[in-house]
Short mmCIF file of C-alpha atoms and ligand atoms in Angstrom, two decimals:
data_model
loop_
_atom_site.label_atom_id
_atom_site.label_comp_id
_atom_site.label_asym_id
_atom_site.label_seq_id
_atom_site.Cartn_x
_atom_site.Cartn_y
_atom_site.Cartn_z
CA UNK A 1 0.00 0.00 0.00
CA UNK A 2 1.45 3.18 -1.22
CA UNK A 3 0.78 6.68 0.63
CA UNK A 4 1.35 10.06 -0.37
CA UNK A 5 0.00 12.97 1.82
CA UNK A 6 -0.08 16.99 1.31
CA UNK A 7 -1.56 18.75 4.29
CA UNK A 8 -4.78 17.28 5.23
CA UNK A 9 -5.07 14.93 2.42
CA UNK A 10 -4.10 11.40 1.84
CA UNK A 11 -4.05 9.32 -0.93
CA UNK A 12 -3.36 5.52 -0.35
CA UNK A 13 -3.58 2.80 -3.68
CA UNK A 14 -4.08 -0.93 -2.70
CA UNK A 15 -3.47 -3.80 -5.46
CA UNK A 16 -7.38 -4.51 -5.70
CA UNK A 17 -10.67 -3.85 -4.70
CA UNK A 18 -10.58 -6.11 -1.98
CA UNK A 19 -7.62 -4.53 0.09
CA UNK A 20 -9.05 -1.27 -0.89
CA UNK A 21 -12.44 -2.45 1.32
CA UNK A 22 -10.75 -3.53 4.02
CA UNK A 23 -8.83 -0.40 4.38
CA UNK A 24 -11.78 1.27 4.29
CA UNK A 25 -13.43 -0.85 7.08
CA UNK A 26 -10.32 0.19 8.95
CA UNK A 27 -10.70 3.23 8.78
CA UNK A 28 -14.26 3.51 9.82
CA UNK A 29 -13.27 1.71 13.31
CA UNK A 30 -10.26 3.51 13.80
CA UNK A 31 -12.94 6.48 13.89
CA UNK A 32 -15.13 4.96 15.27
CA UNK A 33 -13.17 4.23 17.93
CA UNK A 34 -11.99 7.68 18.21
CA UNK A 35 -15.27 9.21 18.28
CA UNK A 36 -16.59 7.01 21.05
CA UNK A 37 -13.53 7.88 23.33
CA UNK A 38 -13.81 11.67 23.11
CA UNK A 39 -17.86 11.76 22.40
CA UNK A 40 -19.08 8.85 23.36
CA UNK A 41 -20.89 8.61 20.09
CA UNK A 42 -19.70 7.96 16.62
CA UNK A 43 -21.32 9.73 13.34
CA UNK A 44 -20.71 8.37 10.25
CA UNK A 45 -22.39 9.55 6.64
CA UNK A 46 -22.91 5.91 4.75
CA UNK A 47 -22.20 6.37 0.74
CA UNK A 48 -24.37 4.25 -1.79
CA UNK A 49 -23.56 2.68 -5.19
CA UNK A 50 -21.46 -0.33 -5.40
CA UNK A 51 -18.20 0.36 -4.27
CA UNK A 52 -18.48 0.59 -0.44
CA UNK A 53 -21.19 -2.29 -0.47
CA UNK A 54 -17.90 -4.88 0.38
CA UNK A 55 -16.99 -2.57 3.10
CA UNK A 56 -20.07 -2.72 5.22
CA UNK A 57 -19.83 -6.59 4.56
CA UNK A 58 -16.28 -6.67 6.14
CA UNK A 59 -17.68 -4.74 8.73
CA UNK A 60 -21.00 -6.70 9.21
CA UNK A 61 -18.75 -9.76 9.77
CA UNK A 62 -16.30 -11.30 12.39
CA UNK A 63 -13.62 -10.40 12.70
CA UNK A 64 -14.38 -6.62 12.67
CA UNK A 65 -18.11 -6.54 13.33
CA UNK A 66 -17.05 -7.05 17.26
CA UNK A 67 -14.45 -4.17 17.33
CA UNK A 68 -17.16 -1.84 16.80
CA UNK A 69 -19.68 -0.80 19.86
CA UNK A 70 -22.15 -0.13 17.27
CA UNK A 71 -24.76 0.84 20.27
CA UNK A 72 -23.49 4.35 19.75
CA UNK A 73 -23.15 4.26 16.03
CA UNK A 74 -25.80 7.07 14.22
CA UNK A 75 -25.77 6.08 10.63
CA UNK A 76 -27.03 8.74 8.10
CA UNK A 77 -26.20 8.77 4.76
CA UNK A 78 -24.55 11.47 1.99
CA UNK A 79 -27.44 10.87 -0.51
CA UNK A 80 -30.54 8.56 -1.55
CA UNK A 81 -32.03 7.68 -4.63
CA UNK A 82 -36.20 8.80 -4.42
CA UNK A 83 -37.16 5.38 -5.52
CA UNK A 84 -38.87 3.04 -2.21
CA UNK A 85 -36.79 1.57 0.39
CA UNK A 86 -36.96 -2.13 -0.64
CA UNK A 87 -35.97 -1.01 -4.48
CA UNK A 88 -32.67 -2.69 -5.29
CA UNK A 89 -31.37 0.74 -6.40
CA UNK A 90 -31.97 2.41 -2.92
CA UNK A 91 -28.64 3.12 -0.73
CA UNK A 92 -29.95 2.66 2.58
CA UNK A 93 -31.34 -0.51 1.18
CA UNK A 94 -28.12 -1.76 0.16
CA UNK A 95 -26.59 -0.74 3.66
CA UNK A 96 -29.82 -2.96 5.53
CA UNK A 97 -28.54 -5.71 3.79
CA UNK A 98 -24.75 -5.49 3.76
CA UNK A 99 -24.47 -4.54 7.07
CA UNK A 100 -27.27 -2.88 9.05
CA UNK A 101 -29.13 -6.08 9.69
CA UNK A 102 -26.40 -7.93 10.99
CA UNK A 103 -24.84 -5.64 13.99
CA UNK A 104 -26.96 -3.94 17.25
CA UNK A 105 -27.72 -0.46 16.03
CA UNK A 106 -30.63 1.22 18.21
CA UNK A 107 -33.32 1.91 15.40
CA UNK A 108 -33.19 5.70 16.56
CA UNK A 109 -29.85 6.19 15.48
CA UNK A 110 -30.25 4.78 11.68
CA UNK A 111 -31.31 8.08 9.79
CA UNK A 112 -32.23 6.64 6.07
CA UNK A 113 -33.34 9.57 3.38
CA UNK A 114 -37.04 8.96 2.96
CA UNK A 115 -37.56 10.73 -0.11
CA UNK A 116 -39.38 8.21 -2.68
CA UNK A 117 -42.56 10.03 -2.38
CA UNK A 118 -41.60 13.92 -2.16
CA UNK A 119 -37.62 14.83 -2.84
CA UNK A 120 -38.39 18.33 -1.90
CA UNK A 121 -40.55 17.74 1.54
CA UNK A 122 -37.55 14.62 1.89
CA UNK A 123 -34.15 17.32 1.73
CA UNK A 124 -36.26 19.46 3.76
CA UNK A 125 -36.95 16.60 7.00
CA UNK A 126 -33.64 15.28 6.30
CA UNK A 127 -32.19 18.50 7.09
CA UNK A 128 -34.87 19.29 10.15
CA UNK A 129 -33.26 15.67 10.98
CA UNK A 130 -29.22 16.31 10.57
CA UNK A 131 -30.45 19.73 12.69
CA UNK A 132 -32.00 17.70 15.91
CA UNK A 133 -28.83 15.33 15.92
CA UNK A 134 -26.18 17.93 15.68
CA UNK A 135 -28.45 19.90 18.31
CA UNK A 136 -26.81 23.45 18.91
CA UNK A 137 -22.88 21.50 18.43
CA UNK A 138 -21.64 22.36 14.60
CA UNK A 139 -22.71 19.89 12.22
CA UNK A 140 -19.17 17.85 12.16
CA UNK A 141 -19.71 14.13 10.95
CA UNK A 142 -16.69 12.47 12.26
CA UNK A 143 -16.65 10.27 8.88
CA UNK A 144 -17.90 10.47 5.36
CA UNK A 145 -18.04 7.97 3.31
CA UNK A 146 -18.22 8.83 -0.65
CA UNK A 147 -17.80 7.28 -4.22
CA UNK A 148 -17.15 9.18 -7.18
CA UNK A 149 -18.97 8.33 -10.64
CA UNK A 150 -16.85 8.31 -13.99
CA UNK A 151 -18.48 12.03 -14.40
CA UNK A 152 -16.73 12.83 -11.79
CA UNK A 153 -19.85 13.56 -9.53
CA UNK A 154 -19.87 12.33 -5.52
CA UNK A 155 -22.45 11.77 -3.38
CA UNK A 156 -25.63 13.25 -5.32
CA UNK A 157 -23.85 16.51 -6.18
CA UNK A 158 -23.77 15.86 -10.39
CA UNK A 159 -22.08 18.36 -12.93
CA UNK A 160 -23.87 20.89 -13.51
CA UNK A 161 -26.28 20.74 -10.48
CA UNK A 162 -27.71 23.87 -8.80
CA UNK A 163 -26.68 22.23 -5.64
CA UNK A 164 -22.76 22.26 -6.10
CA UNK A 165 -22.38 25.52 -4.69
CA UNK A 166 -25.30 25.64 -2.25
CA UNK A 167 -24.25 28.16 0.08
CA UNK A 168 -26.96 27.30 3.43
CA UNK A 169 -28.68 24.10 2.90
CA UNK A 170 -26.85 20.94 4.40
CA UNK A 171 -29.09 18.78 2.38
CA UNK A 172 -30.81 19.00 -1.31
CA UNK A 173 -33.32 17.28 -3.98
CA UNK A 174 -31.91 17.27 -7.36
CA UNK A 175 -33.25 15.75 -10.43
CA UNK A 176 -30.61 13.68 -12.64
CA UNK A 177 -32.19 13.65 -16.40
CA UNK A 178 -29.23 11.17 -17.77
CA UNK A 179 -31.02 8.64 -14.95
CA UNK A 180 -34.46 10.22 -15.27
CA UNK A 181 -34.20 10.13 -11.27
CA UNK A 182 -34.80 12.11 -8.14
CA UNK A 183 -32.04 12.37 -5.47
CA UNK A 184 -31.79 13.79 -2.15
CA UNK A 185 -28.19 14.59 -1.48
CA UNK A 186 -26.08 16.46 1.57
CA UNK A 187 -24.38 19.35 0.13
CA UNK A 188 -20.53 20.11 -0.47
CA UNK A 189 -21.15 22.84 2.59
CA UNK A 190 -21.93 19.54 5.15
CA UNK A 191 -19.88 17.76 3.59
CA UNK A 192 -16.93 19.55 4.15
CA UNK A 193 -17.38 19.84 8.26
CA UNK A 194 -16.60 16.52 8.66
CA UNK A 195 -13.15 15.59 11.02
CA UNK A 196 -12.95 12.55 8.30
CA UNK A 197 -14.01 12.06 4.62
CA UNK A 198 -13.25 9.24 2.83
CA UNK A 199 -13.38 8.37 -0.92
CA UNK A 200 -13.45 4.74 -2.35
CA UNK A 201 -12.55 4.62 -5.77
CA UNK A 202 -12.22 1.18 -7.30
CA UNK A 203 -12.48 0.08 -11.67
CA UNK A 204 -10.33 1.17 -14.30
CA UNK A 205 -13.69 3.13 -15.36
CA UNK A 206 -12.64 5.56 -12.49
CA UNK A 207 -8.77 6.55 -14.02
CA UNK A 208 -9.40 8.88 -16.11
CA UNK A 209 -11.78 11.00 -14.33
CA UNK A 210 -9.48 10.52 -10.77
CA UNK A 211 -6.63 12.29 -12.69
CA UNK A 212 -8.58 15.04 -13.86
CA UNK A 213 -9.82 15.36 -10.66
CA UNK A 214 -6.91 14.97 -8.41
CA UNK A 215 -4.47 16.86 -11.26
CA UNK A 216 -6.10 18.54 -13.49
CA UNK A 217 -7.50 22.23 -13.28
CA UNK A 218 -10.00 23.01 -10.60
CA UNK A 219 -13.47 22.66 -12.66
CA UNK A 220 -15.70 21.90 -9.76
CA UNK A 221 -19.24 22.71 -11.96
CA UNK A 222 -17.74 19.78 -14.66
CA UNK A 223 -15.85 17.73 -12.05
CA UNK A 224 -17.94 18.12 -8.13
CA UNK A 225 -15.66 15.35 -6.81
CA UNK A 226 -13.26 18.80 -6.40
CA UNK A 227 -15.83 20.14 -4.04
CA UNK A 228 -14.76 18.41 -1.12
CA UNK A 229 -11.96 19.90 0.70
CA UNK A 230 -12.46 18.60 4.52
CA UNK A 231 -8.94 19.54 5.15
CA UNK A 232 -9.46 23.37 4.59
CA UNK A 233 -11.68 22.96 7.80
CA UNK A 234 -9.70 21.17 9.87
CA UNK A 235 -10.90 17.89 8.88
CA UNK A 236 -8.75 15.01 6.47
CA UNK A 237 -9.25 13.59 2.90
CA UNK A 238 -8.85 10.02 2.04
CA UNK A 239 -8.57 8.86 -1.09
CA UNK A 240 -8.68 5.27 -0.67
CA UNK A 241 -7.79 4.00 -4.36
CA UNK A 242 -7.67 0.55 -5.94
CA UNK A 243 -4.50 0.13 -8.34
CA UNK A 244 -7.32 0.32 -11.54
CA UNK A 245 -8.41 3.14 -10.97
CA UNK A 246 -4.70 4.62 -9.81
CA UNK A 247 -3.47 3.44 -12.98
CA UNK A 248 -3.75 6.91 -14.94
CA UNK A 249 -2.20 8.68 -12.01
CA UNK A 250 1.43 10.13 -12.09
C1 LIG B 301 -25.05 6.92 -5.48
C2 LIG B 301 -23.75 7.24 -4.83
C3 LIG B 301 -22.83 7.79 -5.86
C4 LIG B 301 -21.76 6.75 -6.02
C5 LIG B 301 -21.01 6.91 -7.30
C6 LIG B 301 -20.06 5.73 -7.52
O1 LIG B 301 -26.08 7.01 -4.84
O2 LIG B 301 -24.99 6.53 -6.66
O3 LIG B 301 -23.83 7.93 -3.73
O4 LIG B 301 -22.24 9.03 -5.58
O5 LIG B 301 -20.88 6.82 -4.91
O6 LIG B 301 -21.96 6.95 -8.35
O7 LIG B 301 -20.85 4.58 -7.59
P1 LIG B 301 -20.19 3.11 -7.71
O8 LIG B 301 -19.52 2.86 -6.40
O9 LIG B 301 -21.37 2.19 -7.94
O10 LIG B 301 -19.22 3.17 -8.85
#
């Protein structure tokens, strides 16, 4: 496993997609654990799509599943798909399955996006939600998890999107015509707060649009993956990158 950091940001490459995961489970118990010491709770933004899926496995499973005390875990995630909660394509769906159902989670502390039957009224209780748990504290997840798609766009925050540069919402419904699909997303300003974000990048699929992003000009409207600078808050970048999708990279 390679490393390379600048201030704040750290970029690690495994050999596959498997390594990649469990680096990434890692990770989230190493802040988990962290969290728990110093807060006695641990909040953690869940990302959807494929990528991650093997993570929450790992992390569903022994060994790992009992170095988490997942009683004081609060799950939300960093966007949703608007389609119902047992549809394949949903995140939190994928996240029941992988890992959810399998470790002690109070209920009250999973936070899905319900947003199949109204994205706007959804962004809007999601954010009356994130606003409850982060009570009058600043709204500092101690670790996102995120994916970035071959357009370069993370989370639910596409090219293009009026809700790149949001400026006071932590959370937003978009509408992705190339998927003919309503999302519910947390913005690039939430996003941001967090002590820990974490990108898993895995596919050859990914190369081309990682180097653009990680070397080419700063072209957040075209590439959003750009948008998230943790570090400039206090907070640290991961890049947590499978040799595929490193292979473009200088
Ligand atoms: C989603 C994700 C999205 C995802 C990327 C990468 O809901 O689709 O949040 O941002 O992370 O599209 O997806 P893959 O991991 O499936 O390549």
């Amino acid at each position: 496993m390679q490393s390379f950091s600048r201030t704040g940001v750290v970029i690690k490459t495994f050999p596959d997609s498997e390594s990649l995961s469990r680096a990434a489970a890692e990770l989230f118990i190493e802040r988990a654990e962290a969290a728990i010491k110093v807060r006695g709770r641990f909040s953690v933004a869940l990302a959807g799509g494929k990528t991650p899926e093997r993570t929450y496995e790992l992390l569903a499973a022994s060994p790992l599943r009992a170095r988490v005390a997942w009683s004081a875990v609060h799950i939300f995630w960093g966007d949703e798909r608007c389609v119902p909660r047992e549809d394949p394509k949903n995140n939190s769906f994928m996240a029941k399955k992988a890992l959810l159902d399998h470790v002690d989670i109070p209920p009250s502390q999973v936070h899905p996006i319900l947003c199949a039957s109204s994205p706007e009224a959804g962004a809007r209780n999601y954010e009356k939600e994130l606003f409850a748990f982060f009570d009058k504290g600043p709204p500092r997840f101690d670790l996102v998890l995120l994916g970035m798609g071959e357009n370069g766009h993370t989370a639910s925050l596409f090219p293009g999107s009026d809700a790149l540069f949001e400026k006071t919402r932590w959370s937003a419904e978009v509408y992705v015509p190339e998927q003919a699909l309503y999302r519910v997303t947390l913005t690039a300003l939430l996003i941001n707060q967090a002590e820990t974000v974490a990108f898993l990048i895995s596919g050859s699929s990914k190369a081309k649009t990682l180097d653009e992003v990680l070397n080419g000009p700063f072209d957040p409207k075209r590439l959003p993956a750009q948008l998230i600078e943790p570090q400039k808050s206090g907070g640290k970048l991961y890049w947590l990158i499978d040799r595929e999708a490193a292979s473009l990279l200088k």
